[in-house]
Amino acid sequence: MLVHGGAAHSRWWDHIAPFLAGDRRVVALDLSGHGDSGRRTEYRMELWADEVLAVADNGQAGPHPLVIGHSMGGMVSLTAARLRGTELAGAVAIDTPFWDNLPEDTAANAQQAFGPLRTYPTQEDALRRFKLIPQQDGNVPAVLAHIAETSLRERDHGWSWKFDPNVFRGRTTLRTLTLPQCRVAVFRAERGLVPADMGELIAERMGRVVPVVEIPFSAHHIMIDQPLSLITGLRTLLADWTHSEPHKPTPEA
């Protein structure tokens, strides 16, 4: 299961998913309030986690799916692992700042982005306004263009973004981390939102059984500026998890 970040959508994974397929069934979803999915009156991590498991079941992602989430999607993945870990093969969070506000939330609260949706007269007008939050250099042009184009919906009088601005209301960060009943891994971008000391703290809080993998030269949106490195890291992790036994916490005396 591939889970996108805030204000993003499933098509962010189009160039990543084929490299993870092999002998696996790969499913990517649009969380409610994102992409082509419907909208809710409220949005919570727990609801999104339930959506991930429901889509995994409907999409035949296996009896124990592995959930991989980027940014806010990493919080959704870890929430699913915390609440329903026995139903998962594992959870991976990619450049998710667990104890800090997500960049999308910060930009929305500061009214710098993600406000009321505007309608642009042409697709070209809308695409000129597309930007990453946080912004970054070194992106693969074709990947960035594809993501921008699939972020738009044609309406009666023009083009507008697909996400619901209300997804940024009332969300919370992960203030605590506990070792769930499934495997967990954390990927961090070298120039992203999870500094090295936060990576160390994550490993410490989760009992030193959670690998923290750094993707060199990458910024927050790793799948756009360092897609091959991300694919390599994920494939290596999945190969290890396929052929090794999961850590089992030692019962306390």
XYZ file of C-alpha atoms in Angstrom, residues 1-2 25 27-31 37 48-61 65:
24
model
C 0.000 0.000 0.000
C 1.439 3.357 -1.055
C 0.691 -6.566 -5.751
C -1.876 -0.575 -4.568
C -1.866 3.227 -4.202
C -4.869 5.130 -2.900
C -6.246 8.639 -2.764
C -7.044 9.345 0.876
C -11.636 10.452 -3.634
C -7.250 7.662 7.033
C -5.586 4.593 8.582
C -8.897 2.745 8.335
C -9.180 3.818 4.696
C -5.742 2.359 3.959
C -6.708 -1.031 5.387
C -10.073 -0.993 3.612
C -8.462 -0.231 0.234
C -5.789 -2.873 0.888
C -8.523 -5.446 1.391
C -10.573 -4.308 -1.593
C -7.503 -4.060 -3.793
C -6.323 -7.533 -2.786
C -3.018 -6.289 -1.420
C -0.196 -5.640 3.550
